[in-house]
Tab-separated table of C-alpha atoms and ligand atoms in Angstrom:
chain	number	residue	atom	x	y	z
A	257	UNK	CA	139.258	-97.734	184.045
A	258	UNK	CA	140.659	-98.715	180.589
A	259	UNK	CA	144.718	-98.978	179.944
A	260	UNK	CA	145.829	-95.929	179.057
A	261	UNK	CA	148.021	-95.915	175.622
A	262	UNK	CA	150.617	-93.625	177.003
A	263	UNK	CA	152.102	-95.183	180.235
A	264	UNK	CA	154.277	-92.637	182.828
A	265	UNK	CA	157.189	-94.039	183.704
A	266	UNK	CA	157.086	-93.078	187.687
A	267	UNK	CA	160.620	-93.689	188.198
A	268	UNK	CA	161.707	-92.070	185.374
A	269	UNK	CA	159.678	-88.843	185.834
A	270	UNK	CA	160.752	-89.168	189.772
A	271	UNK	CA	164.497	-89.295	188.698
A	272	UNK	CA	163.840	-86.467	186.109
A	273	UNK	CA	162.317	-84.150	189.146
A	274	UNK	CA	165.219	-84.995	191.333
A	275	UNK	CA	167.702	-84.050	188.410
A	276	UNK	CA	165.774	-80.504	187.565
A	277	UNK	CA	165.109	-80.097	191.619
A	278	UNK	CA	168.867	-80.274	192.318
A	279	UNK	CA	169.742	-77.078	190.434
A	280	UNK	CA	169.331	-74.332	192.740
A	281	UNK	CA	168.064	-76.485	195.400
A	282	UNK	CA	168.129	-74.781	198.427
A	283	UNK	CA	169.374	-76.223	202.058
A	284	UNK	CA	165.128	-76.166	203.777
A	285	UNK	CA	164.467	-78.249	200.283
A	286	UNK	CA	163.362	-75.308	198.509
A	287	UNK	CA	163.774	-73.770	195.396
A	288	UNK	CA	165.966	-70.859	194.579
A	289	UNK	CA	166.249	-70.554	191.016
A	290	UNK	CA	165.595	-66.959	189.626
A	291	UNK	CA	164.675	-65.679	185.922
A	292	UNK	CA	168.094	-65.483	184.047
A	293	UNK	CA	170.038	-66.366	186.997
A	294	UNK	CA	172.986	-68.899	186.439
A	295	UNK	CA	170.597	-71.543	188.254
A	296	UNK	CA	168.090	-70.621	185.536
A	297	UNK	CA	170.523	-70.948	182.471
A	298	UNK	CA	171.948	-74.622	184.285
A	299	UNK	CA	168.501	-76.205	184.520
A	300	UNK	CA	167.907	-74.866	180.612
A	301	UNK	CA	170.593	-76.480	179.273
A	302	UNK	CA	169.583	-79.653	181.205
A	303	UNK	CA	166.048	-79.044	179.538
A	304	UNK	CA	167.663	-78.631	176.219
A	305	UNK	CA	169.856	-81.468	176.345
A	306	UNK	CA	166.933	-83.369	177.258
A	307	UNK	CA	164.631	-82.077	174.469
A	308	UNK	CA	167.537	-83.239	172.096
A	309	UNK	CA	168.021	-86.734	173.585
A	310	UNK	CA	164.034	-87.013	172.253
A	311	UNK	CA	165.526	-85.840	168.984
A	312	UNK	CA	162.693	-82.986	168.860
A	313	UNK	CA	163.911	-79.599	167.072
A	314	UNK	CA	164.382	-77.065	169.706
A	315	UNK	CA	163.849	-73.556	169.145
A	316	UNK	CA	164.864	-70.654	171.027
A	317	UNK	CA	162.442	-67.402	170.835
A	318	UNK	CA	163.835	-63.880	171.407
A	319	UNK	CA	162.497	-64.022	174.486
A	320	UNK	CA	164.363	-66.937	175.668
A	321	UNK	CA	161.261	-69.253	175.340
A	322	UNK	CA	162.434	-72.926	174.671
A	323	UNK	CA	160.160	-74.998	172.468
A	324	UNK	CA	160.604	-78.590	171.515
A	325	UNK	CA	158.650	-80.058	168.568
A	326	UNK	CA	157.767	-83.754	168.175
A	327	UNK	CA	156.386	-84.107	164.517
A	328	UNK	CA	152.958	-85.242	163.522
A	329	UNK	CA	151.971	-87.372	160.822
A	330	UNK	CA	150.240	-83.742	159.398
A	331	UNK	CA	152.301	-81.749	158.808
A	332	UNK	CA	150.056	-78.895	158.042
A	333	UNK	CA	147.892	-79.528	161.320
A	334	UNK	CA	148.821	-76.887	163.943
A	335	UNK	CA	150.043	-78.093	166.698
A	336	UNK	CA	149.406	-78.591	170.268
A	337	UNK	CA	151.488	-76.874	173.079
A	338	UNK	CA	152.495	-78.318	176.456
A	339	UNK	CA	154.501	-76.637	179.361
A	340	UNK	CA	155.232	-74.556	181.917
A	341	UNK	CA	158.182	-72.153	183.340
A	342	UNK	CA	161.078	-73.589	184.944
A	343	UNK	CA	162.117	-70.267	187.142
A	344	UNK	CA	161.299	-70.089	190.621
A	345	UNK	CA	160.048	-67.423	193.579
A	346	UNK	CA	163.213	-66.282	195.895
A	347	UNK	CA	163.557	-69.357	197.974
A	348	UNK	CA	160.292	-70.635	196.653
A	349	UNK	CA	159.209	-74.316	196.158
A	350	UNK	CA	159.985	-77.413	194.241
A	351	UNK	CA	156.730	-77.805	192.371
A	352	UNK	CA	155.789	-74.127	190.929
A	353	UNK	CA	156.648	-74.081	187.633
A	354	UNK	CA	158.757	-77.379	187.425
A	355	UNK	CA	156.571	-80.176	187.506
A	356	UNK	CA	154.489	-78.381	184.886
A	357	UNK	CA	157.362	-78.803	182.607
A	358	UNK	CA	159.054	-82.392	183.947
A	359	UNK	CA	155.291	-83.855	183.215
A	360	UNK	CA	155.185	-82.333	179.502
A	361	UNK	CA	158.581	-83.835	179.350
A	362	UNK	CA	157.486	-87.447	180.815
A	363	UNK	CA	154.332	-87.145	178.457
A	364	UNK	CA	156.897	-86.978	175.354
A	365	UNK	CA	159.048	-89.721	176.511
A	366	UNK	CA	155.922	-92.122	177.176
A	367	UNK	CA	154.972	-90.931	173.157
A	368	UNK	CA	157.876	-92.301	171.971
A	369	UNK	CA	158.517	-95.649	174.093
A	370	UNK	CA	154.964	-96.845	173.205
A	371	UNK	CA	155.740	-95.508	169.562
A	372	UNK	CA	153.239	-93.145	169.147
A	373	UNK	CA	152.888	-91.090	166.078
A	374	UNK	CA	149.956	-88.300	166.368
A	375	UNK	CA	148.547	-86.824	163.962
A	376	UNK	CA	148.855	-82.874	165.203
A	377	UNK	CA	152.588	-81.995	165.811
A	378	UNK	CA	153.447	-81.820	169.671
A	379	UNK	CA	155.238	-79.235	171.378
A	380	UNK	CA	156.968	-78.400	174.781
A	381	UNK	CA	157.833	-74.935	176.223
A	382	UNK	CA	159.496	-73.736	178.655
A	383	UNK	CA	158.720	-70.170	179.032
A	384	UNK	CA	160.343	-67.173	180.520
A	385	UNK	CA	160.386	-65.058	183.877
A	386	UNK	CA	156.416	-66.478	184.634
A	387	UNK	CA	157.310	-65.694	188.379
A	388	UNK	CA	158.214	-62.166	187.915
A	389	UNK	CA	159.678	-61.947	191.024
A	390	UNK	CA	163.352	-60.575	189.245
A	391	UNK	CA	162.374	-58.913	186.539
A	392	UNK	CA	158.712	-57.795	187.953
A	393	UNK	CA	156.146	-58.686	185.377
A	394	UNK	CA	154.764	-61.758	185.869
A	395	UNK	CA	154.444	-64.269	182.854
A	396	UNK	CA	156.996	-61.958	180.459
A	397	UNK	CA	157.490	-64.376	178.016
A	398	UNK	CA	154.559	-65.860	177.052
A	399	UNK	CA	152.816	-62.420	177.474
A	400	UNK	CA	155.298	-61.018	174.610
A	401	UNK	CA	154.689	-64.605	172.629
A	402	UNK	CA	150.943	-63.835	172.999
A	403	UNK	CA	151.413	-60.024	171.777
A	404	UNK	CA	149.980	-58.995	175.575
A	405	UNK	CA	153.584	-57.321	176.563
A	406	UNK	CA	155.862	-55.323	174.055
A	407	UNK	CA	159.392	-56.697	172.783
A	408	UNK	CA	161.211	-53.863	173.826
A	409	UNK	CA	159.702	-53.025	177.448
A	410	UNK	CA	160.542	-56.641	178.310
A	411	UNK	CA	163.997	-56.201	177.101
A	412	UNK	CA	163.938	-52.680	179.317
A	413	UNK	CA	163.026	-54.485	182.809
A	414	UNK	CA	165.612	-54.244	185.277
A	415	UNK	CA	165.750	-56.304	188.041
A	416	UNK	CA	166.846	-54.771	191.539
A	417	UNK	CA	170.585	-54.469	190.826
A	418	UNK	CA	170.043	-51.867	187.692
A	419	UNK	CA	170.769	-55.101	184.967
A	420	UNK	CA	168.758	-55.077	181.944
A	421	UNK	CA	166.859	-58.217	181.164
A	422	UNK	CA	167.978	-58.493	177.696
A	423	UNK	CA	171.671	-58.105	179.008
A	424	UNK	CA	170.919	-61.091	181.520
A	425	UNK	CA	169.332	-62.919	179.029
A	426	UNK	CA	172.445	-62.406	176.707
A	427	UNK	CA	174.449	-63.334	179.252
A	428	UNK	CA	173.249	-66.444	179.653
A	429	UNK	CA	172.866	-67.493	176.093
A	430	UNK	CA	169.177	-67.847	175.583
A	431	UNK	CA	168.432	-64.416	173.398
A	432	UNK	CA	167.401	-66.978	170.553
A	433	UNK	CA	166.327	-65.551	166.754
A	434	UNK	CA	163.130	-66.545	166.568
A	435	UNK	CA	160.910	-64.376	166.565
A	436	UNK	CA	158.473	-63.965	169.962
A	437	UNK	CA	155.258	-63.013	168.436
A	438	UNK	CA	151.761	-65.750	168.080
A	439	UNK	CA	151.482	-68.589	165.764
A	440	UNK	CA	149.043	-70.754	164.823
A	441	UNK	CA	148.412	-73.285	167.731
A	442	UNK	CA	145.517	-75.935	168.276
A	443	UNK	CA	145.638	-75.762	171.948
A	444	UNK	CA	148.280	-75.132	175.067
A	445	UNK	CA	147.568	-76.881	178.269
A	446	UNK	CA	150.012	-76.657	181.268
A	447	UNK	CA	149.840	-78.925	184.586
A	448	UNK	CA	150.307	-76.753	187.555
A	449	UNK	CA	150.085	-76.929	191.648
A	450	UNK	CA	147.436	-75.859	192.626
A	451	UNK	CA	148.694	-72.796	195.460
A	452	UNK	CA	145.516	-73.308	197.098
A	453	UNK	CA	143.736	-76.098	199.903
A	454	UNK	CA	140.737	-76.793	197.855
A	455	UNK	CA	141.739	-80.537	195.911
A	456	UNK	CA	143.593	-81.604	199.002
A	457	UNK	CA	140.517	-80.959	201.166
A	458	UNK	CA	138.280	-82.530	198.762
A	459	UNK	CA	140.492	-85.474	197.986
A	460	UNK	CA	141.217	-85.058	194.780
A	461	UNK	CA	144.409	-85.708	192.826
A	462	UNK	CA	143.297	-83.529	189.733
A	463	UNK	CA	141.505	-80.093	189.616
A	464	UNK	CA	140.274	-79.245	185.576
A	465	UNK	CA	140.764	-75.284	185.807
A	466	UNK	CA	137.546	-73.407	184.110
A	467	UNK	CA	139.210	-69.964	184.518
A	468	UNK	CA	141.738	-67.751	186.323
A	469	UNK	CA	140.751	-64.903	188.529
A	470	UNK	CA	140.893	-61.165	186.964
A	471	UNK	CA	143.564	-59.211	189.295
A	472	UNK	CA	144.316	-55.724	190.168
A	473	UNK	CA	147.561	-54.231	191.538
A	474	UNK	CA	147.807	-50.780	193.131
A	475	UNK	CA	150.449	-48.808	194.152
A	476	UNK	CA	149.637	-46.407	197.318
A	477	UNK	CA	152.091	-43.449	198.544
A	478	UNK	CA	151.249	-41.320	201.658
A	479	UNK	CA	153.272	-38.339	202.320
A	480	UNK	CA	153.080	-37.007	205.642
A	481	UNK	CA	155.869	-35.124	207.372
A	482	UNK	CA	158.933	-36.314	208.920
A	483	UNK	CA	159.454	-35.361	212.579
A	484	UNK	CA	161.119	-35.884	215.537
A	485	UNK	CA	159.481	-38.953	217.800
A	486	UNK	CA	160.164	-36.667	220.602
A	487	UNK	CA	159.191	-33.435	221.022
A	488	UNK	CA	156.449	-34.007	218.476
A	489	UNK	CA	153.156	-33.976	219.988
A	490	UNK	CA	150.662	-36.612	219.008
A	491	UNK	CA	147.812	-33.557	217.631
A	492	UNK	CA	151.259	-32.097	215.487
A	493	UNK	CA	152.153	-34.810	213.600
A	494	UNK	CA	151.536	-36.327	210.100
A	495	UNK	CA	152.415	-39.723	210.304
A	496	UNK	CA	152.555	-41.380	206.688
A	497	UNK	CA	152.448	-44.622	208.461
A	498	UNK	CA	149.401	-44.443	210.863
A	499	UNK	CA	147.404	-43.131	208.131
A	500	UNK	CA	148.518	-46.823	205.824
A	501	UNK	CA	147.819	-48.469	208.812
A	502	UNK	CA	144.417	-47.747	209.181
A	503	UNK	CA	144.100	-47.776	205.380
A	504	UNK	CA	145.957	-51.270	205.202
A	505	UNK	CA	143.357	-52.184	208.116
A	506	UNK	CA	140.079	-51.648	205.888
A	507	UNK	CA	141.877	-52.973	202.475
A	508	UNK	CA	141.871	-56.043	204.737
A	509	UNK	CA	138.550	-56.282	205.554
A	510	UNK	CA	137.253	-55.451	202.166
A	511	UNK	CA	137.225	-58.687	200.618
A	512	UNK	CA	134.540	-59.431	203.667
A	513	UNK	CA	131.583	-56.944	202.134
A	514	UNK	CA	131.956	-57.818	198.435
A	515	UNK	CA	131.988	-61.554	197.694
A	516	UNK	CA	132.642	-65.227	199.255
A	517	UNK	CA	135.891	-65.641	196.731
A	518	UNK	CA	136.781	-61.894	196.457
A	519	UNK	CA	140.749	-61.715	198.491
A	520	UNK	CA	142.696	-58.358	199.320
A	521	UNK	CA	146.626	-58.389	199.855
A	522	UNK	CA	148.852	-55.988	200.867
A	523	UNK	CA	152.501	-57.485	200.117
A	524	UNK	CA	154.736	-54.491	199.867
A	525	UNK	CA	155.293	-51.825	202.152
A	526	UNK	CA	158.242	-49.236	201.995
A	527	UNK	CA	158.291	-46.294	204.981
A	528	UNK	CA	160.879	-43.728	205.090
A	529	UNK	CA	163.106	-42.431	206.428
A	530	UNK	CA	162.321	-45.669	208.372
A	531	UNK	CA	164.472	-44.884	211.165
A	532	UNK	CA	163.712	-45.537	214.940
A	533	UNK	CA	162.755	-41.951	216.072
A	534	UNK	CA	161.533	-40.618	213.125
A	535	UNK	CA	157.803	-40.047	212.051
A	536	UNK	CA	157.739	-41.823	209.144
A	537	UNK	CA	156.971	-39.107	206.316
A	538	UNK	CA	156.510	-41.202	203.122
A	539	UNK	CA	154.727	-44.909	202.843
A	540	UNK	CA	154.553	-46.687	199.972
A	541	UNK	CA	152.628	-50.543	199.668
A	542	UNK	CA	150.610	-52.313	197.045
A	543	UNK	CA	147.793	-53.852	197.098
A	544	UNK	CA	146.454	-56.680	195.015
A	545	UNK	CA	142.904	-57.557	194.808
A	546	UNK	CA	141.450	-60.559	193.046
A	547	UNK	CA	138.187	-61.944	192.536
A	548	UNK	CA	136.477	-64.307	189.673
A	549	UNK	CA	133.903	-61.566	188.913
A	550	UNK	CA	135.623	-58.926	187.003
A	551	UNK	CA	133.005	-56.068	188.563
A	552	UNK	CA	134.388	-57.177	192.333
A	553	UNK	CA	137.709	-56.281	191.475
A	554	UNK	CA	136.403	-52.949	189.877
A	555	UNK	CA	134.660	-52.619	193.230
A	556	UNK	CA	137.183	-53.396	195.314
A	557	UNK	CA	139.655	-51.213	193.712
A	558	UNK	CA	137.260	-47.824	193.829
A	559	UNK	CA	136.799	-48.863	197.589
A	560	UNK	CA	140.573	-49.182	198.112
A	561	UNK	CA	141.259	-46.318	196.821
A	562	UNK	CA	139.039	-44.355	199.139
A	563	UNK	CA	139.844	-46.055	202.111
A	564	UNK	CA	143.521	-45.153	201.144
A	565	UNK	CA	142.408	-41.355	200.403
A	566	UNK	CA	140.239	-41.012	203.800
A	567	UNK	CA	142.735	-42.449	206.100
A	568	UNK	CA	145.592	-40.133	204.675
A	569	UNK	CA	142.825	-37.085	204.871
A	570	UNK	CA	142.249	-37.816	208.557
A	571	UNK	CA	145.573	-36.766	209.518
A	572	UNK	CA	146.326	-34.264	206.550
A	573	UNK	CA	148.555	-36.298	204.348
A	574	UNK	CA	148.650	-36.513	200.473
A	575	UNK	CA	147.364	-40.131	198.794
A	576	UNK	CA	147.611	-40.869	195.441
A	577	UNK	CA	147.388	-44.619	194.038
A	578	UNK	CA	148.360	-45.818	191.056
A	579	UNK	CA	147.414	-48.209	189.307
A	580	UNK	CA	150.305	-51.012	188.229
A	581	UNK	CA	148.712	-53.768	186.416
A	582	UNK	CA	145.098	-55.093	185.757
A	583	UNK	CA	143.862	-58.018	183.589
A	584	UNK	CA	140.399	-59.292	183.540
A	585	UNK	CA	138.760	-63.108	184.960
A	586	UNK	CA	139.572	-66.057	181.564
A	587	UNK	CA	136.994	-68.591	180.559
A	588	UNK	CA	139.873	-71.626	179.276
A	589	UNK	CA	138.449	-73.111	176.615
A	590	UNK	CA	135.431	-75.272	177.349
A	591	UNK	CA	136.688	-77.791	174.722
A	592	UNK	CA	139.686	-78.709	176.565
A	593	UNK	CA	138.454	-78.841	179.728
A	594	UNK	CA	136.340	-81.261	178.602
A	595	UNK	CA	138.637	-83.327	176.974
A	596	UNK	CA	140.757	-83.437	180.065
A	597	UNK	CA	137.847	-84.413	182.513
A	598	UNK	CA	137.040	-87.169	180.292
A	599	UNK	CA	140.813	-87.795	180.088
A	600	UNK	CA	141.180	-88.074	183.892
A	601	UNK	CA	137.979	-90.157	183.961
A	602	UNK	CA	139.644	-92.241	181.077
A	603	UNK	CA	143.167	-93.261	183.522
A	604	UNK	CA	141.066	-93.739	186.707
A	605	UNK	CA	141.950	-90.936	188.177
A	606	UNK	CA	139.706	-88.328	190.768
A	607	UNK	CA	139.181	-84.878	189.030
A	608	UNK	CA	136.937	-82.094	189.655
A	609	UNK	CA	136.274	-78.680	188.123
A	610	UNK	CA	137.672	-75.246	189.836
A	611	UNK	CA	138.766	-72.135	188.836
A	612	UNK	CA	142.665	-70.710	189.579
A	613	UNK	CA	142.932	-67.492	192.225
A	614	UNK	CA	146.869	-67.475	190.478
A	615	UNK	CA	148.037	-66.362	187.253
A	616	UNK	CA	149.619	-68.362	184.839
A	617	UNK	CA	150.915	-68.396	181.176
A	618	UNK	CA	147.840	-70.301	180.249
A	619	UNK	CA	146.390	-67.397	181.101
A	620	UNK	CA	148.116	-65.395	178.111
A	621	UNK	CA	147.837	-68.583	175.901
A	622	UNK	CA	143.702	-68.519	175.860
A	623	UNK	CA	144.290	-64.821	174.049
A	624	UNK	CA	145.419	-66.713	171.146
A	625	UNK	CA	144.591	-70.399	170.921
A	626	UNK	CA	141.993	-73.294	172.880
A	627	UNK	CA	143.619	-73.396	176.388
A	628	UNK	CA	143.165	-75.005	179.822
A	629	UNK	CA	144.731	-76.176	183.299
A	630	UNK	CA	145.257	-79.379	185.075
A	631	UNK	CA	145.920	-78.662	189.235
A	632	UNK	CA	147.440	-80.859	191.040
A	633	UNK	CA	147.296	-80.569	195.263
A	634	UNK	CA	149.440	-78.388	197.039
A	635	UNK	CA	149.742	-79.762	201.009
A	636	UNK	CA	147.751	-77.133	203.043
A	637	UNK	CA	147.395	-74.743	199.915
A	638	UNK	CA	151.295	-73.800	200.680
A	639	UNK	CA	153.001	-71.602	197.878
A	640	UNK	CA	155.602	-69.429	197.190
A	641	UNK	CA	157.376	-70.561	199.785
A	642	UNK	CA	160.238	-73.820	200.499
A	643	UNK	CA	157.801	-75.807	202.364
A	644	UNK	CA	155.618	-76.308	199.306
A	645	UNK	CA	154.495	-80.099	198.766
A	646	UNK	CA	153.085	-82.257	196.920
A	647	UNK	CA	152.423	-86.005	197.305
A	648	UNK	CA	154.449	-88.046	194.771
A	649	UNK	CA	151.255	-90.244	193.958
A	650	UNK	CA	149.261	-86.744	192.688
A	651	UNK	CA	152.075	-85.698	190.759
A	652	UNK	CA	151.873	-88.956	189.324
A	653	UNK	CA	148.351	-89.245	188.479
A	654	UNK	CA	148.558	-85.876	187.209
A	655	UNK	CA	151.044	-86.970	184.753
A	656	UNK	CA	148.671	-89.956	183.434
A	657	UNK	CA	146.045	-87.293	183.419
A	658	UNK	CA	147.923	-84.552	181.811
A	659	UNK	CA	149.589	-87.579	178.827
A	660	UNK	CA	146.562	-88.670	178.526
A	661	UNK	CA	144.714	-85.400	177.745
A	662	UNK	CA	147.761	-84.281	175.367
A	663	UNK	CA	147.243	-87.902	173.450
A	664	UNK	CA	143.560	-86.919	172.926
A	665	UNK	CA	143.895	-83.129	171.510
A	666	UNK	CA	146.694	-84.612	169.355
A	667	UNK	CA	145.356	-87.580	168.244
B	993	ZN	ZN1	154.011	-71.132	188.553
C-alpha cells in the first residue's frame, strides 16, 4: 500500500454527513427528504454554501442540477464529473444518495488541503429527483441532462397532490438558466450503497460496478364486477382480485424458470371499490422485472403478461398491461472501472467487481461520456428503508477509494 496523495479527512467527512443527515432526519434515524420538498431545498443550500466555501463556480441547470467546478490547469480538457442525488425515498435511509455526494465533496476538500492542481477540470453534481418516488420518474434530472427524458414532460410531472414539478422547483429557487442538455465530459463516476448483501457477505469494503441491470415496469388492470360479498355465490362472481392474486402468485415465481439473477416485484397494488363486503371489481399493480440479460427481461415480461391475461380469463375478467418504462442492461465504461480497481488496490483497500440490480444516474451518464460505480456495503442488503446502514470504516475507505480514482482520471 503506497500513501495516497489525496488524504480523507474522516472527521471532517463524518461531521459533513452528520450536518447533511440532520436535514430531514427522521425520529427511527431515517431519512425523509423528498424531491423539491423544503427538506430538499435546506440541504441544497447547505450544498451550495459548501461548494462556495471551496470557491468552485456553481451552476444551476434548468433542471435544478447543482454543479460545482474546480478548475484544471487545461482549460480546454473536458472535465471529469463526480456525484450523486441528495433526495431521499419516503422515510428512506441515510446513505442513498447522500454519501455519494458528501464523498465527492470530501474528495474536493482533500484536493485543495494537499494543494492539488489537476490537469482536467473537476466537477461535483448534485442531481435532481434520482429517487422518483415524488415526482415518479426515477433519475429526472440527469435523464433530461443526458437528452434520455424531455424538458417539458419533466416540468409536466405532478407529484400526488396535483403540483407541477416545475412549480415546486420554482418554489424552491433552484429553476437555474442553464441549460439541461449534454456537454462534453471525460468521465462521471458516483459512489453509491450498494442496496444489496453481496460486498458485506464477501467482506469487502468496495464493489467496482461493471453494469446496471436492464428493467421493465408494467402496469396490470383487471376488471371484474363489483358485487355484493353476500348473496353472491362463489360460481357468480368476477373477482378482479382473485384473478391478480393468482396472477401476482406466478409473476412471483417467474424469476425461478428464467435465470439465477433474473428478480420479479410486484410493489403496487390498487383494488376498488376496496370496501369490506364488496367483490373487488377493478385491480390495478405493477410489476417490475429485472435481470442483467436484456432477453430475460424480454422473457419475463411476455410471460407476465400471460400469466396476467390467463388468470383474469379463468374467471371472465378483462386484462390489459401496459407497459410504463423499460431501459436496457449498461456496460460502464471498462476504462474506469479499471482505473478504480487499480485505485482501490492503490489505498489498500478490498474491492471486487459486480454489477448493480438498481438504477442510478450513472446509468444515464454512460449514454454520453466514460462512466462507472464504486459500491460501498449496505448491512444485510437493507434499502429504501430507515434502517439502512453502513459501517463508518466502508464509507471511509470508499472515500479514499472514490478520491483516489477521481485524482487518477483527472490527473
Ligand atoms: Zn440512490
Amino acid at each position: 500500500m503506497s500513501d495516497p496523495e489525496l488524504a480523507i479527512d474522516a472527521e471532517r467527512f463524518r461531521r459533513s454527513f452528520e450536518t447533511y443527515f440532520a436535514i430531514g432526519a427522521t425520529e427511527n434515524d431515517g431519512l425523509h427528504r423528498l424531491a423539491l420538498s423544503d427538506a430538499d431545498a435546506t440541504v441544497r443550500d447547505q450544498f451550495v454554501a459548501d461548494l462556495e466555501a471551496l470557491d468552485l463556480a456553481v451552476t444551476i441547470d434548468e433542471m435544478g442540477n447543482v454543479f460545482g467546478r474546480r478548475e484544471g490547469s487545461d482549460p480546454d480538457a473536458d472535465p471529469v464529473l463526480i456525484g450523486s442525488h441528495l433526495d431521499s425515498q419516503p422515510y428512506g435511509g441515510r446513505y442513498d444518495g447522500q454519501l455519494g455526494v458528501l464523498v465527492a465533496l470530501e474528495t474536493l476538500r482533500a484536493m485543495d488541503d494537499s494543494g492539488i492542481e489537476t490537469t482536467r477540470p473537476v466537477e461535483i453534481v448534485n442531481w435532481t429527483n434520482e429517487e422518483g418516488s415524488r415526482f415518479e420518474n426515477p433519475m429526472l434530472g440527469s435523464g433530461v441532462f443526458t437528452g434520455n427524458v424531455d424538458l417539458e414532460a419533466a416540468y409536466d410531472l405532478r407529484d400526488e397532490e396535483g403540483n407541477r414539478f416545475v412549480d415546486e422547483l420554482e418554489r424552491i429557487g433552484y429553476r437555474g438558466e442553464t441549460p439541461c442538455e449534454p456537454r462534453p465530459l471525460h468521465a462521471f463516476v458516483e459512489l453509491h450503497v450498494e442496496q444489496g448483501p453481496i460486498l458485506e457477505t464477501h467482506g469487502n469494503a468496495v464493489g467496482i460496478v461493471e453494469g446496471i441491470f436492464g428493467i421493465a415496469w408494467l402496469e396490470a388492470t383487471i376488471e371484474g364486477h363489483a358485487d355484493h360479498a353476500g348473496p353472491t355465490p362463489m360460481h357468480a362472481r368476477t373477482d378482479a382480485l382473485a384473478a391478480a392474486a393468482s396472477a401476482i402468485d406466478e409473476i412471483e415465481a417467474l424469476p425461478s424458470h428464467l435465470s439465477a439473477d433474473a428478480v420479479a416485484t410486484v410493489g403496487r397494488l390498487n383494488v376498488e371499490p376496496n370496501s369490506v363486503n364488496v367483490i373487488p371489481s377493478r385491480v390495478e399493480f405493477t410489476i417490475d422485472v429485472r435481470s442483467y440479460d436484456d432477453a430475460i427481461v424480454d422473457t419475463a415480461v411476455e410471460r407476465a403478461i400471460a400469466e396476467v391475461e390467463t388468470a383474469s380469463e379463468r374467471i371472465g375478467a378483462d386484462a390489459t398491461v401496459e407497459e410504463l418504462w423499460r431501459i436496457p442492461h449498461t456496460d460502464f465504461s471498462p476504462t474506469v472501472c479499471e482505473t478504480a480497481a487499480a485505485a482501490a488496490e492503490a489505498v489498500g483497500v478490498r474491492a471486487e467487481r459486480m454489477v448493480s440490480g438498481a438504477g442510478h444516474d450513472a446509468k444515464y451518464l454512460n449514454d454520453v461520456t466514460d462512466a462507472a460505480m464504486l459500491f460501498v456495503p449496505s448491512a444485510d442488503g437493507i434499502t429504501h428503508n430507515e434502517a439502512e446502514f453502513t459501517p463508518w470504516d466502508d464509507c471511509v475507505a470508499g472515500a479514499r477509494a472514490f478520491a483516489e480514482t477521481t485524482l487518477r482520471l483527472a490527473a
